[in-house]
Coordinates of C-alpha atoms and ligand atoms in Angstrom, one line a residue:
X3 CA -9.1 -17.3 0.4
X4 CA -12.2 -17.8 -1.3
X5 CA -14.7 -15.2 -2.2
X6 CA -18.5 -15.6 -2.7
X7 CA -21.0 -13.2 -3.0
X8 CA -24.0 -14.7 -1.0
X9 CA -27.7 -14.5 -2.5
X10 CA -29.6 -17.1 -0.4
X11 CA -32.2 -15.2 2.4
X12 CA -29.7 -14.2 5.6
X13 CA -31.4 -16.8 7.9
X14 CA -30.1 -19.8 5.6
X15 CA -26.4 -19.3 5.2
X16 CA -24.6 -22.6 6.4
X17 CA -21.8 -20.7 7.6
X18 CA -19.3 -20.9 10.9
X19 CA -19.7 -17.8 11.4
X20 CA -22.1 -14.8 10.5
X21 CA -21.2 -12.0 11.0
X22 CA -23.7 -8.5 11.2
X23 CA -22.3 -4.9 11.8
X24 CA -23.9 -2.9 15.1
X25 CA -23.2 0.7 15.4
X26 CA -23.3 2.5 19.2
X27 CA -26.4 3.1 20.1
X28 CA -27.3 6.5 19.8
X29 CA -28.4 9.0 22.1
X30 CA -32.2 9.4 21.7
X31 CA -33.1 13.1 21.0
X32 CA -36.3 14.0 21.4
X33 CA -38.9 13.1 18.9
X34 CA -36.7 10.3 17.3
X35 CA -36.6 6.6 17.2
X36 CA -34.0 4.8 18.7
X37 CA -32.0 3.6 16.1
X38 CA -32.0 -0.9 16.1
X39 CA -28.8 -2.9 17.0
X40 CA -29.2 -4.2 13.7
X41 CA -32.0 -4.1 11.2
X42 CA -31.8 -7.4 9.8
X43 CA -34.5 -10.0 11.0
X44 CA -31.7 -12.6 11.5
X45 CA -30.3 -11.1 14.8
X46 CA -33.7 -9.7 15.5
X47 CA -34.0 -13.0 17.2
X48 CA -31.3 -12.6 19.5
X49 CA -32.7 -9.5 20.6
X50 CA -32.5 -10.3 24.2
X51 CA -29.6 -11.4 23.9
X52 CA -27.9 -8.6 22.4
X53 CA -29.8 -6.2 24.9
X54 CA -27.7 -8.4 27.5
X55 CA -24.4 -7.7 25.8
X56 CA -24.7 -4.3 25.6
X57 CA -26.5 -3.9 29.3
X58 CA -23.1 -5.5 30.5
X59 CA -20.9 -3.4 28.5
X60 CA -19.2 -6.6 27.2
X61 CA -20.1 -5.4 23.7
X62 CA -21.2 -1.8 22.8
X63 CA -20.5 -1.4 19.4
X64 CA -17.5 0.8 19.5
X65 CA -15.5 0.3 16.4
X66 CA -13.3 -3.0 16.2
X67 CA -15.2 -4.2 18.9
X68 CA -16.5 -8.4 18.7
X69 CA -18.8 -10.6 20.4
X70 CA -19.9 -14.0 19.4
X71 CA -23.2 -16.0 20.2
X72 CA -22.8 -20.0 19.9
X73 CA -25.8 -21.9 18.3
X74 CA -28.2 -18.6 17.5
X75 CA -31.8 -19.0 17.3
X76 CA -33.3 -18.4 13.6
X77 CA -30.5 -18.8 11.8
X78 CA -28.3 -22.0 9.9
X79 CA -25.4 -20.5 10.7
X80 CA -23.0 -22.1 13.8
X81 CA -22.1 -18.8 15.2
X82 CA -23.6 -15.1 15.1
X83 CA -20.5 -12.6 15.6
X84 CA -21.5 -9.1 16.1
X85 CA -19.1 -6.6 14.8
X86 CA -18.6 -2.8 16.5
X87 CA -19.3 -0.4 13.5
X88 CA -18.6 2.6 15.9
X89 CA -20.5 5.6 15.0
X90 CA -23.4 4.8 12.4
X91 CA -23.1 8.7 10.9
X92 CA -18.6 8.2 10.1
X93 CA -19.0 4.7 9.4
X94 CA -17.4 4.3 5.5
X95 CA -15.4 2.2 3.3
X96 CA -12.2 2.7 5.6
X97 CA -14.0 1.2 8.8
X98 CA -15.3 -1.7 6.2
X99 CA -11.9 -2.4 5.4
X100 CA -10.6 -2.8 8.6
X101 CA -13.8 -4.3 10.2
X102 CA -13.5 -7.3 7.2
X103 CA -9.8 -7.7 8.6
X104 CA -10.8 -7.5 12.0
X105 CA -13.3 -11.1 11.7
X106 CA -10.9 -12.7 9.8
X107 CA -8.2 -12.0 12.4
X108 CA -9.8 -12.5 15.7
X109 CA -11.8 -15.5 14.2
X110 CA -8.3 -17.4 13.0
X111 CA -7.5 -20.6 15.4
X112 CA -11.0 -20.5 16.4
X113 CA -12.6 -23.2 14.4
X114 CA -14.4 -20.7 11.8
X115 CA -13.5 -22.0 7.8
X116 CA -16.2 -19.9 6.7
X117 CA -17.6 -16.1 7.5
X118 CA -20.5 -14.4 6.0
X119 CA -20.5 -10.7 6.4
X120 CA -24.1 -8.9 6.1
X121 CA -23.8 -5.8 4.4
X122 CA -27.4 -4.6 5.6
X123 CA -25.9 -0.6 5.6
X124 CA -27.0 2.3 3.1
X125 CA -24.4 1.8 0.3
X126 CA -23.6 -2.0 1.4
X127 CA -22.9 -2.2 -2.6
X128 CA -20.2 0.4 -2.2
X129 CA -18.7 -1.5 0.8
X130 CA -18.0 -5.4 -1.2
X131 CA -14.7 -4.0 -2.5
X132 CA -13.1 -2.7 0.7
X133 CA -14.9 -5.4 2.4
X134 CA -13.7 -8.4 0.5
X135 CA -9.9 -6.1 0.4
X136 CA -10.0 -6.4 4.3
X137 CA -10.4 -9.9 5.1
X138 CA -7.5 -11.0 2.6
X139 CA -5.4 -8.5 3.9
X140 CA -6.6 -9.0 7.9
X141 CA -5.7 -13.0 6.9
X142 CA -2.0 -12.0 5.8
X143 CA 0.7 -13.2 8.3
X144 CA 4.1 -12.5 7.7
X145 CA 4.5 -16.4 8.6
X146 CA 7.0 -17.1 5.8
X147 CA 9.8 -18.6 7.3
X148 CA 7.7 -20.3 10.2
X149 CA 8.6 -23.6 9.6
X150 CA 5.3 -25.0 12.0
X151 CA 3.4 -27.3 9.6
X152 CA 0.2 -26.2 11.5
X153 CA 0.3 -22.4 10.6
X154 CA -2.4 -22.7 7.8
X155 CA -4.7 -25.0 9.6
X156 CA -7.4 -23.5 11.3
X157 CA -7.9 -20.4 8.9
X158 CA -11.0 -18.7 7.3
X159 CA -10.8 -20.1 4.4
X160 CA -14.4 -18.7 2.8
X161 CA -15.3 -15.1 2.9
X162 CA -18.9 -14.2 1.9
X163 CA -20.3 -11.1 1.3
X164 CA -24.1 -10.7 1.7
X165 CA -25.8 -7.3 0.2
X166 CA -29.8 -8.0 0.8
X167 CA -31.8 -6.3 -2.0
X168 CA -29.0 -6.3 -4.6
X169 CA -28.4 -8.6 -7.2
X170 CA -25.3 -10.8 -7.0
X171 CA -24.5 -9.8 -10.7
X172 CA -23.7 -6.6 -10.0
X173 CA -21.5 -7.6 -7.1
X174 CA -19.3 -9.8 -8.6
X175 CA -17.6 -7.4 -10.1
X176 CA -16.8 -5.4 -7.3
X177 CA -16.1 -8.4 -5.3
X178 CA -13.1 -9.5 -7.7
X179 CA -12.1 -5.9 -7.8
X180 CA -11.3 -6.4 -4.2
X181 CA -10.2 -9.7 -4.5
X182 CA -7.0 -9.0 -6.8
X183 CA -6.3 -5.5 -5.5
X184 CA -6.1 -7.3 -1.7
X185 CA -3.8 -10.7 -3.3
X186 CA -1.8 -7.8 -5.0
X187 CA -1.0 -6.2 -1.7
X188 CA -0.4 -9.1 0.0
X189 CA 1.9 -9.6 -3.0
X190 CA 3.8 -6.5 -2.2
X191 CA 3.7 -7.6 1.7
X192 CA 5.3 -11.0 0.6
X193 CA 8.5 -9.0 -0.8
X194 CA 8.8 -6.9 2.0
X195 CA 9.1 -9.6 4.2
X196 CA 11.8 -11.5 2.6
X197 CA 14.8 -10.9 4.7
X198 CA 17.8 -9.9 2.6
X199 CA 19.9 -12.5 2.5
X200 CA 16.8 -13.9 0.5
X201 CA 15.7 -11.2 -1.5
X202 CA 18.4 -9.7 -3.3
X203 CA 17.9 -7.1 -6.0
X204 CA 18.9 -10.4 -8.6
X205 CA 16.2 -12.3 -6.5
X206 CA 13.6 -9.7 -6.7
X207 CA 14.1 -9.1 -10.5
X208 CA 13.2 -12.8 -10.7
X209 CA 10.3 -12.7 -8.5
X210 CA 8.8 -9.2 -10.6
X211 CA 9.4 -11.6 -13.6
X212 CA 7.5 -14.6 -13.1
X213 CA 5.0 -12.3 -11.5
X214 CA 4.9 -10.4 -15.1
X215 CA 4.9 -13.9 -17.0
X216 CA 2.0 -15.0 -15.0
X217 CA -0.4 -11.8 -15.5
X218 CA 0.7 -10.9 -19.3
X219 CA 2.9 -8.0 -18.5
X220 CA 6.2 -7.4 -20.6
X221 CA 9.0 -7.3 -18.5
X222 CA 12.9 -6.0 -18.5
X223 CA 15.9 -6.3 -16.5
X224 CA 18.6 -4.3 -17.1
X225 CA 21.6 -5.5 -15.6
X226 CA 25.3 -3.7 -14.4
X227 CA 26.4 -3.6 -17.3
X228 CA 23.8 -2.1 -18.9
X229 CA 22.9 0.6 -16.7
X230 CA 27.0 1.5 -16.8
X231 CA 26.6 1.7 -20.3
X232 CA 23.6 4.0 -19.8
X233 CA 25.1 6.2 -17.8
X234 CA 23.7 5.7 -14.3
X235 CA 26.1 7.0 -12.2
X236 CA 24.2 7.6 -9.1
X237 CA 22.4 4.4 -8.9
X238 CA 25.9 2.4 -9.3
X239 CA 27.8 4.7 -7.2
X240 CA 25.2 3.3 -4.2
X241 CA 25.7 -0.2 -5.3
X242 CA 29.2 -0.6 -5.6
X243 CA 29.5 -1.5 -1.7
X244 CA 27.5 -4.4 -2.5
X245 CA 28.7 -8.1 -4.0
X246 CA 24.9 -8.5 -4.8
X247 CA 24.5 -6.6 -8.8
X248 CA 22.4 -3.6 -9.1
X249 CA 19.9 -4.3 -11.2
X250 CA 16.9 -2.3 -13.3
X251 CA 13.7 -3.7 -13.5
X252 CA 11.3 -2.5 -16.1
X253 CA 7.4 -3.6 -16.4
X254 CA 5.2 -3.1 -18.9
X255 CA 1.1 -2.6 -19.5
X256 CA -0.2 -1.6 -22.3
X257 CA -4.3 -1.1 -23.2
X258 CA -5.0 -3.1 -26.2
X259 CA -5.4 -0.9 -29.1
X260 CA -4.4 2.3 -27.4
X261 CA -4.3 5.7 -29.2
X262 CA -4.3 7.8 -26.3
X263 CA -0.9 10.0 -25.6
X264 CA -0.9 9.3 -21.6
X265 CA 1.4 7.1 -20.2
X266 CA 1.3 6.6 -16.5
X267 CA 5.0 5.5 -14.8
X268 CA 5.3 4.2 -11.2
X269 CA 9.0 4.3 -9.7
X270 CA 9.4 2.3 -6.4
X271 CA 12.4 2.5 -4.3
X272 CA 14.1 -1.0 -4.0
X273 CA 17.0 -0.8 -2.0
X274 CA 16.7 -4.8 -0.6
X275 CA 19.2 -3.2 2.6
X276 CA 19.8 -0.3 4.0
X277 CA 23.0 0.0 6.4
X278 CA 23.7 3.6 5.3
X279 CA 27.0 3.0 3.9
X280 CA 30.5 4.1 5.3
X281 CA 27.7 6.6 6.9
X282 CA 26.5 3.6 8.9
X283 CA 23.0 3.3 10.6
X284 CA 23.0 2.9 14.7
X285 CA 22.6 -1.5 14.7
X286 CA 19.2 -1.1 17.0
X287 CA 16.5 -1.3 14.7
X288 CA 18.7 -1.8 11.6
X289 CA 16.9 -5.5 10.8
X290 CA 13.9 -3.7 9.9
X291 CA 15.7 -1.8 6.7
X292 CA 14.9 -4.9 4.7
X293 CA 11.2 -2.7 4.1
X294 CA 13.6 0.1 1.9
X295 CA 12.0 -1.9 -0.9
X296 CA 8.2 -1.0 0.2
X297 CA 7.9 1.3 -2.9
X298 CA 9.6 -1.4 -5.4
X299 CA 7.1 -3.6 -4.0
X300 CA 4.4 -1.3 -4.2
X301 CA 5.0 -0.6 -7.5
X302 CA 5.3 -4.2 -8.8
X303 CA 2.0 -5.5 -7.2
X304 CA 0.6 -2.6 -8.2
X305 CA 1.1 -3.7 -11.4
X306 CA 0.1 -7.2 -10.9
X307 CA -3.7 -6.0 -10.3
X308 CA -3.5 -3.7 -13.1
X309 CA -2.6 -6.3 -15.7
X310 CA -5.8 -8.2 -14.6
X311 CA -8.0 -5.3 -14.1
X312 CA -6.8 -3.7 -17.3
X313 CA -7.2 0.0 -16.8
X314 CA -7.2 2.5 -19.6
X315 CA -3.5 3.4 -20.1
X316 CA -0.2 2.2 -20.5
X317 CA 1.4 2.2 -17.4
X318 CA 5.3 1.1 -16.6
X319 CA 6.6 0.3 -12.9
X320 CA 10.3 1.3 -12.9
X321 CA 12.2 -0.2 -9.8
X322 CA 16.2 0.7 -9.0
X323 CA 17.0 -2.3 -6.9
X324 CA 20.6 -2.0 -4.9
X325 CA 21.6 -2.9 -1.6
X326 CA 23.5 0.0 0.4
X327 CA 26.7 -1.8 2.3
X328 CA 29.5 -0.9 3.0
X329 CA 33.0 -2.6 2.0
X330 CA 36.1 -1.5 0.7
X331 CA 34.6 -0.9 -2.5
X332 CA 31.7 1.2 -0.6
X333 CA 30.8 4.8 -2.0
X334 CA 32.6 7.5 0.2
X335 CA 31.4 10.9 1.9
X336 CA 32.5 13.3 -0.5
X337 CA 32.6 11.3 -3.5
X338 CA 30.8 12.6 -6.5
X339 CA 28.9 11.1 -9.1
X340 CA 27.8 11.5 -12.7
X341 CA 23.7 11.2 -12.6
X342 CA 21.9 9.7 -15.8
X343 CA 20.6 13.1 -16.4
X344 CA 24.5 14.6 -16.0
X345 CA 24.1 16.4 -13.1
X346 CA 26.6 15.8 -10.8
X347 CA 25.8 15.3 -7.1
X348 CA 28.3 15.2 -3.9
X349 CA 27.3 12.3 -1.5
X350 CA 27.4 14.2 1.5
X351 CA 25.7 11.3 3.7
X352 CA 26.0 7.4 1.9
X353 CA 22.6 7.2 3.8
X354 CA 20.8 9.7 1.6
X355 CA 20.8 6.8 -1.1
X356 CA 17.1 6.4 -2.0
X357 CA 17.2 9.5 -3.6
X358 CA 20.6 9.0 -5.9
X359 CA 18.9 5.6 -7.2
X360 CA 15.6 7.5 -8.2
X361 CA 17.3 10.3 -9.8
X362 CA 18.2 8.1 -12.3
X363 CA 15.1 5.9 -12.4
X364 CA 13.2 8.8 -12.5
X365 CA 15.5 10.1 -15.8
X366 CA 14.8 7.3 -17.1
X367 CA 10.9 6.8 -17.0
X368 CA 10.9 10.8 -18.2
X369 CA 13.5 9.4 -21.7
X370 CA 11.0 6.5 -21.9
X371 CA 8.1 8.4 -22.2
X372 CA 6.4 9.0 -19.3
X373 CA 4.3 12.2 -19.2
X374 CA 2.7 11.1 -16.0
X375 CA 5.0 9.7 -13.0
X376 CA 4.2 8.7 -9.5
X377 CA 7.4 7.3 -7.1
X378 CA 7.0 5.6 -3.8
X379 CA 10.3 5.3 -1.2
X380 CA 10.8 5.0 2.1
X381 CA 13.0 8.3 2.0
X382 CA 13.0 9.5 4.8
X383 CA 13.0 9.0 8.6
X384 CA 11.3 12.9 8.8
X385 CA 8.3 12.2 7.3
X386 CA 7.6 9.8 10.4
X387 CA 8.6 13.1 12.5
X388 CA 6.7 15.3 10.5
X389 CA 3.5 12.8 9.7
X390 CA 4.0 9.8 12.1
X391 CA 2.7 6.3 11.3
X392 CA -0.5 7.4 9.9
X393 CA -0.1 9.9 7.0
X394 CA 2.0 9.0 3.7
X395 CA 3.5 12.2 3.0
X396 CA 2.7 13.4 -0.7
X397 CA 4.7 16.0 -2.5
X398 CA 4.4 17.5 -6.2
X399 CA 5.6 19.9 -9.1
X400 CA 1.9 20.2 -10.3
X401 CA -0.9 20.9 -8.3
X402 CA -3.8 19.8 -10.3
X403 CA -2.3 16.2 -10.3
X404 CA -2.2 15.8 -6.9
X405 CA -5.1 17.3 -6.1
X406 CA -6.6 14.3 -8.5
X407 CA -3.9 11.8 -6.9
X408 CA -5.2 12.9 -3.6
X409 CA -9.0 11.8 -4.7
X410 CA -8.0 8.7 -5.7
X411 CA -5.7 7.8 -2.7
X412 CA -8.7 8.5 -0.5
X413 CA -11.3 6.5 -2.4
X414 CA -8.9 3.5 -1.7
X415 CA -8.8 4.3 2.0
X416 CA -5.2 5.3 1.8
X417 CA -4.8 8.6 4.1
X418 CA -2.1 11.0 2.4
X419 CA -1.1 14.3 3.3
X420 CA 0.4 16.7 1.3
X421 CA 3.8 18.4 2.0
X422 CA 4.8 22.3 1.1
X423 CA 7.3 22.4 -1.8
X424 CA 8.0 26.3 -2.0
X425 CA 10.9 27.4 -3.8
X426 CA 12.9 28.8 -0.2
X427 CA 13.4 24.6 0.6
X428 CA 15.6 24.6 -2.6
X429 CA 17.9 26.9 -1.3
X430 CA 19.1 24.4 1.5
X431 CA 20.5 22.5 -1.6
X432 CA 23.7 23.7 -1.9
X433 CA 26.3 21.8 -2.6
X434 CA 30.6 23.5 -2.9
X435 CA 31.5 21.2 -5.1
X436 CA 28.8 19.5 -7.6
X437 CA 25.6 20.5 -8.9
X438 CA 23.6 19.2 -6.5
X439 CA 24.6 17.5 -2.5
X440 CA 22.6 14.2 -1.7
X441 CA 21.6 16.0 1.8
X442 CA 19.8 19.4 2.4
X443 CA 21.2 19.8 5.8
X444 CA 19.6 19.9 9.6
X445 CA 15.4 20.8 8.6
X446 CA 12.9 19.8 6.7
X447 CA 14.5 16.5 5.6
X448 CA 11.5 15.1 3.7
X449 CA 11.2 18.4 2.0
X450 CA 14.7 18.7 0.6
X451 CA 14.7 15.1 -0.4
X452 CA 11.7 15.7 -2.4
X453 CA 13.5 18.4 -3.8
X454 CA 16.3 16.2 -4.9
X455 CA 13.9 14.4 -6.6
X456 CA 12.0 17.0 -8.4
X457 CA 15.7 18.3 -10.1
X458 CA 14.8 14.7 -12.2
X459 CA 11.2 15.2 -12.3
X460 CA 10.7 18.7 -14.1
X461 CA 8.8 19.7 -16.1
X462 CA 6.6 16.4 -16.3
X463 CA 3.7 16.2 -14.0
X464 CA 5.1 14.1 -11.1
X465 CA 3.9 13.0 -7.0
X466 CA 6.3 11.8 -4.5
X467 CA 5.2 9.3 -1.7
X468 CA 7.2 9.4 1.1
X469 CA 6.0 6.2 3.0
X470 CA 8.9 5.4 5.2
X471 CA 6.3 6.0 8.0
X472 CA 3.5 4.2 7.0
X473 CA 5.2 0.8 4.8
X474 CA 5.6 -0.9 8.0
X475 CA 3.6 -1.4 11.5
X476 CA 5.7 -1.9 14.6
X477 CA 2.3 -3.5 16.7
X478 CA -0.5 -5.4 14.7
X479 CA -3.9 -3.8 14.7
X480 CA -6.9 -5.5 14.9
X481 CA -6.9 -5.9 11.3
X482 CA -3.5 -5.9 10.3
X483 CA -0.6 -8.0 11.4
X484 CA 2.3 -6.3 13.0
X485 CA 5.5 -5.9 9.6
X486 CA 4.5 -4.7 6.2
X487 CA 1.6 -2.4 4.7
X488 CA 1.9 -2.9 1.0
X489 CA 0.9 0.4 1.5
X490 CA 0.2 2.6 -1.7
X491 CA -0.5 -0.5 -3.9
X492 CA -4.3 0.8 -3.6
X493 CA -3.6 4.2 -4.4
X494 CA -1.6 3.5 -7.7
X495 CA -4.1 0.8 -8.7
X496 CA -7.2 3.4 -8.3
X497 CA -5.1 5.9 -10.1
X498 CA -4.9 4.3 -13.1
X499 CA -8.0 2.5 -12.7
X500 CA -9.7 5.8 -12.7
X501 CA -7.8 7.8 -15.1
X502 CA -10.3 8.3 -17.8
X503 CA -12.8 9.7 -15.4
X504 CA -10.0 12.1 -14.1
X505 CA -10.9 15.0 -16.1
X506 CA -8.3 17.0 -17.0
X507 CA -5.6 14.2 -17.2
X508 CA -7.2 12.1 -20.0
X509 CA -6.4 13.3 -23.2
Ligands
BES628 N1 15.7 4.2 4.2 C1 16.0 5.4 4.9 C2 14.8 6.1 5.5 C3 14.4 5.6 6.8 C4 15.1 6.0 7.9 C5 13.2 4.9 7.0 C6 14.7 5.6 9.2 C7 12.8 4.5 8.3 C8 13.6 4.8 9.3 C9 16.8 6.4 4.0 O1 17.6 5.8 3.1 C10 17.7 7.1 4.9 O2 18.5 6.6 5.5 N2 17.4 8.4 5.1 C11 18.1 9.3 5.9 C12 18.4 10.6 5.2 C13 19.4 11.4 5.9 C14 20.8 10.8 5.9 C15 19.5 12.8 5.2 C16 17.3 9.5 7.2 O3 16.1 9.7 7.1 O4 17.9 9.4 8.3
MN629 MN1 19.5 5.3 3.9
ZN630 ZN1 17.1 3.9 2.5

């Protein structure tokens, strides 16, 4: 998708579509003005018309809501498409987002190549980012595999942003911001979408690869042998089911000419399938455990947009990448392995395998250096219990940097909740026979699994997304299709992006 930032007077745009936000009109208290549909002269001149769309109720302005007018008067542009903006006073960045997707989305096989979006809102500066973010995620389709020679006709294909009263210098920096944090999600959606007879943990090695080759980042794969030699016991006792290799993938980003002492890891989860094990999922619903590499893929786009957005600190993506099956070389209830940091754990449940493969990934970003580490897995299905499809669940060994993490996760429109991590949760831990079991028993799954994780973690600084709710969506939105999220790509961007204005973290 192209993106413009659009300087020429409103009324001249030669567009398909323009499209302007209207809020719900407001109740009049006494003494005040009524607030306009819209306070831009463009649409002034469909005044009536508007007035007609909202005296029917077919448009009212509620959030998500759209209405288009054919031929407008005043304006060059074929269609006028007014947007809902819901209520003017919660209207931010979030409902930009998803309002940018929205166009895009219900404008597709309608005949519209090119959308303007007036920005004619205090802070319409502050809204080209998550604008520009929204319409290339709202035009993602998880259309991969359709083999319909069509699909890509009849697309937006030109999104343009339009901030009256601003300069379009200091836009276009914000407006490629946007632009390669939204094809870096998409990214992420890409490799959660691959099925996994496609994507392999070989297959997504390559893909992180040429990814890294492309954007300047140094790249690593560690393969079985290698991580045996290591000492990576956990990781290859839930891949030795599987005729597809284990493999480690390693990505590097480095500041130029960095002195600082930070270094910033990202871990993502990338188990390409998920059966459980000999402790086998239920089939219904099993397909969709091809996402159970969300936070591998999270983690590697991630780093796509922060090789060309070049934050200020080194930052390494470490992704475990197995495939849990089951076979007659399968791991076994009761078997125990040797972790990378030599605690031994007893697999209780071959399904608790996330957590065995970032134990040692985990290990291994704290030997390389890391004094900073945020992972992302789908670990759990009690975080959907405990959060639902609308919360990543965020747990932590050090307060300050998640209340930070938190900030930043917010300012990119990602909503995260933090999780309790008090010391009693440990105790469900227990296992007879090793150091550690890979299950904490009948409560607080999420929490015990995070505690799992934290054994590996201590003492560095260290957040734990739990996004096995929130990676995927069952039924499209307005603005996103129905399958993958890419979620967390934003938040680790922003992180790092932000790092030296974090105070407290920058050294
Ligand atoms: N990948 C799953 C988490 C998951 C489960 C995501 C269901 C979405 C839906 C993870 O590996 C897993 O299987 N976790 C188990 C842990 C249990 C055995 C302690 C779970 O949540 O059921
Ligand atoms: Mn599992
Ligand atoms: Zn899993």
């Amino acid at each position: 998708m192209q993106i413009h930032i659009e300087t020429s007077p409103i009324e001249t745009v030669s567009v398909d579509a323009l499209a302007v936000i209207c809020f719900e009109t407001e109740e009049k208290k006494e003494g005040e003005r009524q607030a306009p549909a819209a306070a831009d002269p463009a649409i002034a001149e469909q005044s009536g018309w508007l007035a007609d769309l909202r005296a029917s109720g077919e448009f009212t302005g509620k959030l998500y809501e759209t209405a288009t007018l054919h031929r407008p008067k005043g304006v060059a542009a074929r269609r006028l498409v007014v947007a809902g903006g819901g209520k003017r006073e919660k209207f931010s960045s979030v409902e930009v987002r998803r309002l940018a997707g929205t166009l895009v989305r219900s404008l597709k096989g309608k005949g519209v190549r090119s959308v303007a979006l007036l920005l004619d809102t205090p802070n319409g500066d502050e809204y080209v980012a998550p604008a520009v973010e929204g319409a290339i995620l709202g035009a993602w389709e998880p259309d991969t595999y359709k083999t319909d020679s069509k699909k890509n006709e009849n697309q937006v294909e030109a999104f343009n942003v339009a901030v009256p009263g601003v300069a379009a210098q200091a836009l276009q920096a914000a407006a490629e911001r946007g632009r390669i944090v939204g094809e870096a999600q998409n990214f992420a959606r890409n490799l959660i979408n691959e099925p996994a007879n496609k994507l392999t943990p070989e297959e997504l090695a390559n893909r992180a690869k040429s990814m890294a080759k492309e954007a300047g980042l140094e790249s690593e794969v560690l393969d079985q042998r290698a991580l045996a030699e290591l000492g990576m016991g956990a990781l290859l006792g839930v891949a030795q089911g599987s005729s597809n290799p284990p493999v480690f993938i390693v990505l590097r980003y480095r500041p130029a000419g960095y002195q600082g002492k930070d270094h910033l890891a990202f871990v993502g989860k990338g188990v390409t399938f998920d059966t459980g094990g000999v402790s086998i999922k239920p089939s219904d619903g099993m397909e969709k455990m091809k996402y159970d590499m969300s936070g591998a893929a999270a983690a590697i786009g991630a780093m796509q947009a922060i090789a060309r957005l070049k934050p200020p600190i080194p930052v390494t993506a470490y992704v475990p990448a197995v495939e849990n099956m089951v076979s007659g070389n399968a791991q076994r209830p009761g078997d125990i392995v040797t972790t990378l940091a030599g605690k031994t754990v007893e697999v209780l449940n071959t399904d608790a395998e996330g957590r065995l493969i970032l134990a040692d990934a985990i290990t291994y970003a704290n030997r390389n250096g890391a004094t900073h580490i945020v992972d992302a897995a789908t670990l759990t299905g009690a975080i959907t219990v405990a959060l639902g499809h609308y919360n990543v669940g965020a747990f932590t060994n050090n307060e300050e940097f998640l209340e930070r993490f938190l900030k930043v996760a917010k300012a990119a429109g990602e909503k995260t909740w933090q999780m309790p991590m008090d010391e009693e949760y440990k105790e469900y831990l227990k296992s007879a026979f090793a150091d550690l079991p890979n299950i904490g028993g009948r409560y607080a799954g999420s929490i015990t699994a995070a505690w799992f994780l934290r054994e590996f973690a201590d003492p560095t600084p260290w957040v734990h997304l739990d996004i096995a709710g929130t990676a995927w969506i069952d039924d499209g939105k307005s603005w996103l299709s129905k399958g993958p999220t890419g979620v967390a790509v934003r938040s680790f961007v922003e992180l790092a992006l932000d790092w030296n204005r974090i105070p407290g973290l920058a050294d």
